[in-house]
mmCIF file with all atom_site columns, C-alpha atoms in Angstrom:
data_model
loop_
_atom_site.group_PDB
_atom_site.id
_atom_site.type_symbol
_atom_site.label_atom_id
_atom_site.label_alt_id
_atom_site.label_comp_id
_atom_site.label_asym_id
_atom_site.label_entity_id
_atom_site.label_seq_id
_atom_site.pdbx_PDB_ins_code
_atom_site.Cartn_x
_atom_site.Cartn_y
_atom_site.Cartn_z
_atom_site.occupancy
_atom_site.B_iso_or_equiv
_atom_site.pdbx_formal_charge
_atom_site.auth_seq_id
_atom_site.auth_comp_id
_atom_site.auth_asym_id
_atom_site.auth_atom_id
_atom_site.pdbx_PDB_model_num
ATOM 1   C CA . MET T 1 1   ? 0.000   0.000   0.000  1.00 0.00 ? 1   MET T CA 1
ATOM 2   C CA . LYS T 1 2   ? 1.365   3.411   -0.957 1.00 0.00 ? 2   LYS T CA 1
ATOM 3   C CA . LYS T 1 3   ? 2.140   5.966   1.760  1.00 0.00 ? 3   LYS T CA 1
ATOM 4   C CA . SER T 1 4   ? -0.694  8.231   0.485  1.00 0.00 ? 4   SER T CA 1
ATOM 5   C CA . ASN T 1 5   ? -3.071  5.290   0.783  1.00 0.00 ? 5   ASN T CA 1
ATOM 6   C CA . LYS T 1 6   ? -2.193  4.722   4.446  1.00 0.00 ? 6   LYS T CA 1
ATOM 7   C CA . LEU T 1 7   ? -5.260  4.051   6.538  1.00 0.00 ? 7   LEU T CA 1
ATOM 8   C CA . SER T 1 8   ? -6.098  5.909   9.713  1.00 0.00 ? 8   SER T CA 1
ATOM 9   C CA . ALA T 1 9   ? -6.760  3.867   12.854 1.00 0.00 ? 9   ALA T CA 1
ATOM 10  C CA . SER T 1 10  ? -10.450 4.571   12.394 1.00 0.00 ? 10  SER T CA 1
ATOM 11  C CA . LEU T 1 11  ? -10.500 3.302   8.791  1.00 0.00 ? 11  LEU T CA 1
ATOM 12  C CA . GLU T 1 12  ? -8.553  0.209   9.861  1.00 0.00 ? 12  GLU T CA 1
ATOM 13  C CA . ASP T 1 13  ? -11.278 -0.463  12.445 1.00 0.00 ? 13  ASP T CA 1
ATOM 14  C CA . TYR T 1 14  ? -13.972 -0.099  9.790  1.00 0.00 ? 14  TYR T CA 1
ATOM 15  C CA . LEU T 1 15  ? -12.107 -2.401  7.431  1.00 0.00 ? 15  LEU T CA 1
ATOM 16  C CA . LYS T 1 16  ? -11.559 -4.992  10.175 1.00 0.00 ? 16  LYS T CA 1
ATOM 17  C CA . THR T 1 17  ? -15.263 -4.863  11.090 1.00 0.00 ? 17  THR T CA 1
ATOM 18  C CA . ILE T 1 18  ? -16.316 -5.215  7.459  1.00 0.00 ? 18  ILE T CA 1
ATOM 19  C CA . LYS T 1 19  ? -13.943 -8.206  7.162  1.00 0.00 ? 19  LYS T CA 1
ATOM 20  C CA . ILE T 1 20  ? -15.484 -9.873  10.215 1.00 0.00 ? 20  ILE T CA 1
ATOM 21  C CA . LEU T 1 21  ? -19.027 -9.300  8.931  1.00 0.00 ? 21  LEU T CA 1
ATOM 22  C CA . CYS T 1 22  ? -18.131 -10.428 5.396  1.00 0.00 ? 22  CYS T CA 1
ATOM 23  C CA . ASP T 1 23  ? -16.474 -13.588 6.722  1.00 0.00 ? 23  ASP T CA 1
ATOM 24  C CA . ASP T 1 24  ? -19.617 -14.288 8.722  1.00 0.00 ? 24  ASP T CA 1
ATOM 25  C CA . LYS T 1 25  ? -22.308 -13.368 6.153  1.00 0.00 ? 25  LYS T CA 1
ATOM 26  C CA . GLY T 1 26  ? -20.534 -12.641 2.877  1.00 0.00 ? 26  GLY T CA 1
ATOM 27  C CA . PHE T 1 27  ? -21.365 -8.925  3.091  1.00 0.00 ? 27  PHE T CA 1
ATOM 28  C CA . ALA T 1 28  ? -21.712 -6.068  5.562  1.00 0.00 ? 28  ALA T CA 1
ATOM 29  C CA . ARG T 1 29  ? -24.622 -3.666  6.052  1.00 0.00 ? 29  ARG T CA 1
ATOM 30  C CA . VAL T 1 30  ? -24.126 -0.072  7.182  1.00 0.00 ? 30  VAL T CA 1
ATOM 31  C CA . LYS T 1 31  ? -26.458 -0.691  10.124 1.00 0.00 ? 31  LYS T CA 1
ATOM 32  C CA . GLU T 1 32  ? -24.453 -3.734  11.299 1.00 0.00 ? 32  GLU T CA 1
ATOM 33  C CA . ILE T 1 33  ? -21.145 -1.871  10.990 1.00 0.00 ? 33  ILE T CA 1
ATOM 34  C CA . SER T 1 34  ? -22.642 1.033   12.934 1.00 0.00 ? 34  SER T CA 1
ATOM 35  C CA . LYS T 1 35  ? -23.851 -1.261  15.698 1.00 0.00 ? 35  LYS T CA 1
ATOM 36  C CA . LYS T 1 36  ? -20.611 -3.241  15.941 1.00 0.00 ? 36  LYS T CA 1
ATOM 37  C CA . LEU T 1 37  ? -18.429 -0.112  16.155 1.00 0.00 ? 37  LEU T CA 1
ATOM 38  C CA . ASN T 1 38  ? -20.943 1.872   18.202 1.00 0.00 ? 38  ASN T CA 1
ATOM 39  C CA . VAL T 1 39  ? -20.924 4.798   15.778 1.00 0.00 ? 39  VAL T CA 1
ATOM 40  C CA . GLU T 1 40  ? -23.635 6.694   13.896 1.00 0.00 ? 40  GLU T CA 1
ATOM 41  C CA . MET T 1 41  ? -24.637 5.464   10.439 1.00 0.00 ? 41  MET T CA 1
ATOM 42  C CA . PRO T 1 42  ? -23.510 8.693   8.684  1.00 0.00 ? 42  PRO T CA 1
ATOM 43  C CA . SER T 1 43  ? -19.991 8.022   10.037 1.00 0.00 ? 43  SER T CA 1
ATOM 44  C CA . VAL T 1 44  ? -20.106 4.552   8.510  1.00 0.00 ? 44  VAL T CA 1
ATOM 45  C CA . THR T 1 45  ? -21.237 6.001   5.189  1.00 0.00 ? 45  THR T CA 1
ATOM 46  C CA . LEU T 1 46  ? -18.286 8.418   5.154  1.00 0.00 ? 46  LEU T CA 1
ATOM 47  C CA . ALA T 1 47  ? -15.845 5.642   6.035  1.00 0.00 ? 47  ALA T CA 1
ATOM 48  C CA . ILE T 1 48  ? -17.258 3.397   3.315  1.00 0.00 ? 48  ILE T CA 1
ATOM 49  C CA . LYS T 1 49  ? -16.880 6.218   0.800  1.00 0.00 ? 49  LYS T CA 1
ATOM 50  C CA . SER T 1 50  ? -13.230 6.629   1.790  1.00 0.00 ? 50  SER T CA 1
ATOM 51  C CA . LEU T 1 51  ? -12.548 2.868   1.675  1.00 0.00 ? 51  LEU T CA 1
ATOM 52  C CA . LYS T 1 52  ? -14.223 2.686   -1.754 1.00 0.00 ? 52  LYS T CA 1
ATOM 53  C CA . LYS T 1 53  ? -11.993 5.524   -3.003 1.00 0.00 ? 53  LYS T CA 1
ATOM 54  C CA . LYS T 1 54  ? -8.956  3.537   -1.836 1.00 0.00 ? 54  LYS T CA 1
ATOM 55  C CA . GLY T 1 55  ? -10.189 0.481   -3.735 1.00 0.00 ? 55  GLY T CA 1
ATOM 56  C CA . LEU T 1 56  ? -10.635 -1.643  -0.609 1.00 0.00 ? 56  LEU T CA 1
ATOM 57  C CA . ILE T 1 57  ? -14.376 -2.221  -0.733 1.00 0.00 ? 57  ILE T CA 1
ATOM 58  C CA . LEU T 1 58  ? -17.223 -2.336  -3.221 1.00 0.00 ? 58  LEU T CA 1
ATOM 59  C CA . GLN T 1 59  ? -20.668 -0.990  -2.512 1.00 0.00 ? 59  GLN T CA 1
ATOM 60  C CA . GLU T 1 60  ? -23.593 0.021   -4.655 1.00 0.00 ? 60  GLU T CA 1
ATOM 61  C CA . LYS T 1 61  ? -25.494 3.048   -3.363 1.00 0.00 ? 61  LYS T CA 1
ATOM 62  C CA . TYR T 1 62  ? -27.486 1.888   -0.301 1.00 0.00 ? 62  TYR T CA 1
ATOM 63  C CA . GLY T 1 63  ? -26.230 -1.661  -0.873 1.00 0.00 ? 63  GLY T CA 1
ATOM 64  C CA . TYR T 1 64  ? -24.035 -4.077  1.008  1.00 0.00 ? 64  TYR T CA 1
ATOM 65  C CA . ALA T 1 65  ? -20.327 -3.479  1.467  1.00 0.00 ? 65  ALA T CA 1
ATOM 66  C CA . GLU T 1 66  ? -17.968 -6.180  0.242  1.00 0.00 ? 66  GLU T CA 1
ATOM 67  C CA . LEU T 1 67  ? -14.181 -6.395  0.264  1.00 0.00 ? 67  LEU T CA 1
ATOM 68  C CA . THR T 1 68  ? -12.190 -6.165  -2.934 1.00 0.00 ? 68  THR T CA 1
ATOM 69  C CA . PRO T 1 69  ? -9.298  -8.642  -3.270 1.00 0.00 ? 69  PRO T CA 1
ATOM 70  C CA . ASN T 1 70  ? -6.938  -5.882  -2.097 1.00 0.00 ? 70  ASN T CA 1
ATOM 71  C CA . GLY T 1 71  ? -9.332  -4.967  0.721  1.00 0.00 ? 71  GLY T CA 1
ATOM 72  C CA . ASN T 1 72  ? -9.360  -8.593  1.809  1.00 0.00 ? 72  ASN T CA 1
ATOM 73  C CA . LYS T 1 73  ? -5.545  -8.682  1.796  1.00 0.00 ? 73  LYS T CA 1
ATOM 74  C CA . VAL T 1 74  ? -5.225  -5.462  3.825  1.00 0.00 ? 74  VAL T CA 1
ATOM 75  C CA . SER T 1 75  ? -7.942  -6.470  6.288  1.00 0.00 ? 75  SER T CA 1
ATOM 76  C CA . GLU T 1 76  ? -6.256  -9.870  6.777  1.00 0.00 ? 76  GLU T CA 1
ATOM 77  C CA . LYS T 1 77  ? -3.067  -8.080  7.815  1.00 0.00 ? 77  LYS T CA 1
ATOM 78  C CA . ILE T 1 78  ? -4.981  -5.859  10.243 1.00 0.00 ? 78  ILE T CA 1
ATOM 79  C CA . CYS T 1 79  ? -6.852  -8.820  11.765 1.00 0.00 ? 79  CYS T CA 1
ATOM 80  C CA . ASN T 1 80  ? -3.649  -10.860 12.027 1.00 0.00 ? 80  ASN T CA 1
ATOM 81  C CA . ARG T 1 81  ? -1.845  -8.010  13.789 1.00 0.00 ? 81  ARG T CA 1
ATOM 82  C CA . TYR T 1 82  ? -4.722  -7.644  16.247 1.00 0.00 ? 82  TYR T CA 1
ATOM 83  C CA . LYS T 1 83  ? -4.955  -11.393 16.972 1.00 0.00 ? 83  LYS T CA 1
ATOM 84  C CA . LYS T 1 84  ? -1.230  -11.799 17.572 1.00 0.00 ? 84  LYS T CA 1
ATOM 85  C CA . ILE T 1 85  ? -0.972  -8.772  19.841 1.00 0.00 ? 85  ILE T CA 1
ATOM 86  C CA . LYS T 1 86  ? -4.022  -9.962  21.796 1.00 0.00 ? 86  LYS T CA 1
ATOM 87  C CA . LYS T 1 87  ? -2.536  -13.454 22.095 1.00 0.00 ? 87  LYS T CA 1
ATOM 88  C CA . PHE T 1 88  ? 0.776   -11.994 23.312 1.00 0.00 ? 88  PHE T CA 1
ATOM 89  C CA . LEU T 1 89  ? -0.964  -9.861  25.941 1.00 0.00 ? 89  LEU T CA 1
ATOM 90  C CA . GLU T 1 90  ? -3.071  -12.781 27.191 1.00 0.00 ? 90  GLU T CA 1
ATOM 91  C CA . LYS T 1 91  ? -0.660  -15.690 26.905 1.00 0.00 ? 91  LYS T CA 1
ATOM 92  C CA . VAL T 1 92  ? 2.676   -14.053 27.667 1.00 0.00 ? 92  VAL T CA 1
ATOM 93  C CA . LEU T 1 93  ? 1.837   -11.071 29.851 1.00 0.00 ? 93  LEU T CA 1
ATOM 94  C CA . ASN T 1 94  ? -1.135  -12.776 31.526 1.00 0.00 ? 94  ASN T CA 1
ATOM 95  C CA . ILE T 1 95  ? -3.509  -9.862  30.863 1.00 0.00 ? 95  ILE T CA 1
ATOM 96  C CA . ASP T 1 96  ? -7.245  -10.378 31.431 1.00 0.00 ? 96  ASP T CA 1
ATOM 97  C CA . PRO T 1 97  ? -8.870  -11.243 28.043 1.00 0.00 ? 97  PRO T CA 1
ATOM 98  C CA . ARG T 1 98  ? -11.272 -8.270  28.116 1.00 0.00 ? 98  ARG T CA 1
ATOM 99  C CA . ILE T 1 99  ? -8.444  -5.833  28.786 1.00 0.00 ? 99  ILE T CA 1
ATOM 100 C CA . ALA T 1 100 ? -6.196  -7.572  26.243 1.00 0.00 ? 100 ALA T CA 1
ATOM 101 C CA . LYS T 1 101 ? -8.921  -7.169  23.606 1.00 0.00 ? 101 LYS T CA 1
ATOM 102 C CA . GLU T 1 102 ? -9.213  -3.440  24.286 1.00 0.00 ? 102 GLU T CA 1
ATOM 103 C CA . GLU T 1 103 ? -5.448  -2.861  24.462 1.00 0.00 ? 103 GLU T CA 1
ATOM 104 C CA . ALA T 1 104 ? -4.704  -4.941  21.352 1.00 0.00 ? 104 ALA T CA 1
ATOM 105 C CA . CYS T 1 105 ? -7.216  -2.865  19.413 1.00 0.00 ? 105 CYS T CA 1
ATOM 106 C CA . LYS T 1 106 ? -5.321  0.293   20.361 1.00 0.00 ? 106 LYS T CA 1
ATOM 107 C CA . MET T 1 107 ? -1.853  -1.169  19.884 1.00 0.00 ? 107 MET T CA 1
ATOM 108 C CA . GLU T 1 108 ? -2.541  -2.708  16.475 1.00 0.00 ? 108 GLU T CA 1
ATOM 109 C CA . HIS T 1 109 ? -2.664  0.779   14.942 1.00 0.00 ? 109 HIS T CA 1
ATOM 110 C CA . LEU T 1 110 ? 0.511   2.119   16.532 1.00 0.00 ? 110 LEU T CA 1
ATOM 111 C CA . ILE T 1 111 ? 2.917   -0.791  16.661 1.00 0.00 ? 111 ILE T CA 1
ATOM 112 C CA . LYS T 1 112 ? 5.982   -0.558  14.444 1.00 0.00 ? 112 LYS T CA 1
ATOM 113 C CA . PRO T 1 113 ? 6.652   -3.497  12.079 1.00 0.00 ? 113 PRO T CA 1
ATOM 114 C CA . HIS T 1 114 ? 9.914   -4.374  13.845 1.00 0.00 ? 114 HIS T CA 1
ATOM 115 C CA . THR T 1 115 ? 8.174   -4.622  17.228 1.00 0.00 ? 115 THR T CA 1
ATOM 116 C CA . PHE T 1 116 ? 5.293   -6.621  15.775 1.00 0.00 ? 116 PHE T CA 1
ATOM 117 C CA . ASN T 1 117 ? 7.778   -8.992  14.124 1.00 0.00 ? 117 ASN T CA 1
ATOM 118 C CA . ARG T 1 118 ? 9.486   -9.527  17.495 1.00 0.00 ? 118 ARG T CA 1
ATOM 119 C CA . ILE T 1 119 ? 6.152   -10.342 19.143 1.00 0.00 ? 119 ILE T CA 1
ATOM 120 C CA . THR T 1 120 ? 5.401   -12.792 16.336 1.00 0.00 ? 120 THR T CA 1
ATOM 121 C CA . SER T 1 121 ? 8.867   -14.347 16.652 1.00 0.00 ? 121 SER T CA 1
ATOM 122 C CA . PHE T 1 122 ? 8.464   -14.735 20.409 1.00 0.00 ? 122 PHE T CA 1
ATOM 123 C CA . LEU T 1 123 ? 5.065   -16.419 19.979 1.00 0.00 ? 123 LEU T CA 1
ATOM 124 C CA . ASN T 1 124 ? 6.628   -18.693 17.323 1.00 0.00 ? 124 ASN T CA 1
ATOM 125 C CA . TYR T 1 125 ? 9.466   -19.483 19.740 1.00 0.00 ? 125 TYR T CA 1
ATOM 126 C CA . LEU T 1 126 ? 6.962   -20.505 22.426 1.00 0.00 ? 126 LEU T CA 1
ATOM 127 C CA . ASN T 1 127 ? 5.201   -22.785 19.945 1.00 0.00 ? 127 ASN T CA 1
ATOM 128 C CA . GLU T 1 128 ? 8.444   -24.220 18.549 1.00 0.00 ? 128 GLU T CA 1
ATOM 129 C CA . TYR T 1 129 ? 9.842   -25.080 21.983 1.00 0.00 ? 129 TYR T CA 1
ATOM 130 C CA . PRO T 1 130 ? 6.786   -25.773 24.169 1.00 0.00 ? 130 PRO T CA 1
ATOM 131 C CA . GLU T 1 131 ? 8.771   -27.247 27.078 1.00 0.00 ? 131 GLU T CA 1
ATOM 132 C CA . ILE T 1 132 ? 10.846  -24.050 27.363 1.00 0.00 ? 132 ILE T CA 1
ATOM 133 C CA . GLY T 1 133 ? 7.908   -21.809 26.512 1.00 0.00 ? 133 GLY T CA 1
ATOM 134 C CA . ASN T 1 134 ? 5.652   -23.334 29.167 1.00 0.00 ? 134 ASN T CA 1
ATOM 135 C CA . SER T 1 135 ? 8.432   -23.035 31.724 1.00 0.00 ? 135 SER T CA 1
ATOM 136 C CA . ILE T 1 136 ? 8.952   -19.350 30.904 1.00 0.00 ? 136 ILE T CA 1
ATOM 137 C CA . LEU T 1 137 ? 5.214   -18.635 31.047 1.00 0.00 ? 137 LEU T CA 1
ATOM 138 C CA . GLU T 1 138 ? 4.721   -20.488 34.330 1.00 0.00 ? 138 GLU T CA 1
ATOM 139 C CA . SER T 1 139 ? 7.757   -18.796 35.896 1.00 0.00 ? 139 SER T CA 1
ATOM 140 C CA . PHE T 1 140 ? 6.496   -15.377 34.838 1.00 0.00 ? 140 PHE T CA 1
ATOM 141 C CA . LYS T 1 141 ? 2.998   -16.142 36.166 1.00 0.00 ? 141 LYS T CA 1
ATOM 142 C CA . LEU T 1 142 ? 4.526   -17.109 39.519 1.00 0.00 ? 142 LEU T CA 1
ATOM 143 C CA . PHE T 1 143 ? 6.646   -13.950 39.493 1.00 0.00 ? 143 PHE T CA 1
ATOM 144 C CA . LEU T 1 144 ? 3.514   -11.840 38.909 1.00 0.00 ? 144 LEU T CA 1
ATOM 145 C CA . GLU T 1 145 ? 1.752   -13.515 41.839 1.00 0.00 ? 145 GLU T CA 1
ATOM 146 C CA . ILE T 1 146 ? 4.703   -12.924 44.173 1.00 0.00 ? 146 ILE T CA 1
ATOM 147 C CA . GLU T 1 147 ? 5.071   -9.342  42.978 1.00 0.00 ? 147 GLU T CA 1
ATOM 148 C CA . SER T 1 148 ? 1.366   -8.713  43.516 1.00 0.00 ? 148 SER T CA 1
ATOM 149 C CA . LYS T 1 149 ? 1.499   -10.116 47.065 1.00 0.00 ? 149 LYS T CA 1
ATOM 150 C CA . THR T 1 150 ? 4.575   -8.023  47.837 1.00 0.00 ? 150 THR T CA 1
ATOM 151 C CA . LYS T 1 151 ? 2.893   -4.835  46.556 1.00 0.00 ? 151 LYS T CA 1
ATOM 152 C CA . ASN T 1 152 ? -0.284  -5.593  48.524 1.00 0.00 ? 152 ASN T CA 1
ATOM 153 C CA . LYS T 1 153 ? 1.758   -6.257  51.661 1.00 0.00 ? 153 LYS T CA 1
ATOM 154 C CA . ASN T 1 154 ? 3.687   -2.996  51.217 1.00 0.00 ? 154 ASN T CA 1
ATOM 155 C CA . THR T 1 155 ? 0.565   -0.899  50.619 1.00 0.00 ? 155 THR T CA 1
ATOM 156 C CA . LYS T 1 156 ? -1.162  -2.328  53.713 1.00 0.00 ? 156 LYS T CA 1
ATOM 157 C CA . GLY T 1 157 ? 1.642   -0.914  55.852 1.00 0.00 ? 157 GLY T CA 1
ATOM 158 C CA . ASP T 1 158 ? 0.926   2.559   54.437 1.00 0.00 ? 158 ASP T CA 1
ATOM 159 C CA . ASP T 1 159 ? -2.407  2.835   56.302 1.00 0.00 ? 159 ASP T CA 1
#
């Protein structure tokens, strides 16, 4: 994708939502996109217009939105980035799934390719060497528990 065609975080969210709806139903309606993203329908219409201009979706006036082949490729990248970051937050850093979902959605737009590649490599490492990976994850989980108890103990003395 050319630099001038770079998507804003907001347009990435629209494209990801359209991808999810299209994967589920084969198409996406403005009303469904609006509901899923918790935005007004005129905002969806503007986003769709912008995504159409960029050649990422197709839509007849007042019709369903569908991904173009390029739109599917770009949305796959966005969804993959989100899923891997979410997995890293949950599996490695032991973040609550609801918080990980929210944080991954924010991070997916800002993360630099080098950092994302390192996260992906680390997840691949854990999968490639499960005995080491499980040991690292369990040790870190134990460390978090001890650290939490220590912080709680220290704050109780502050009363």
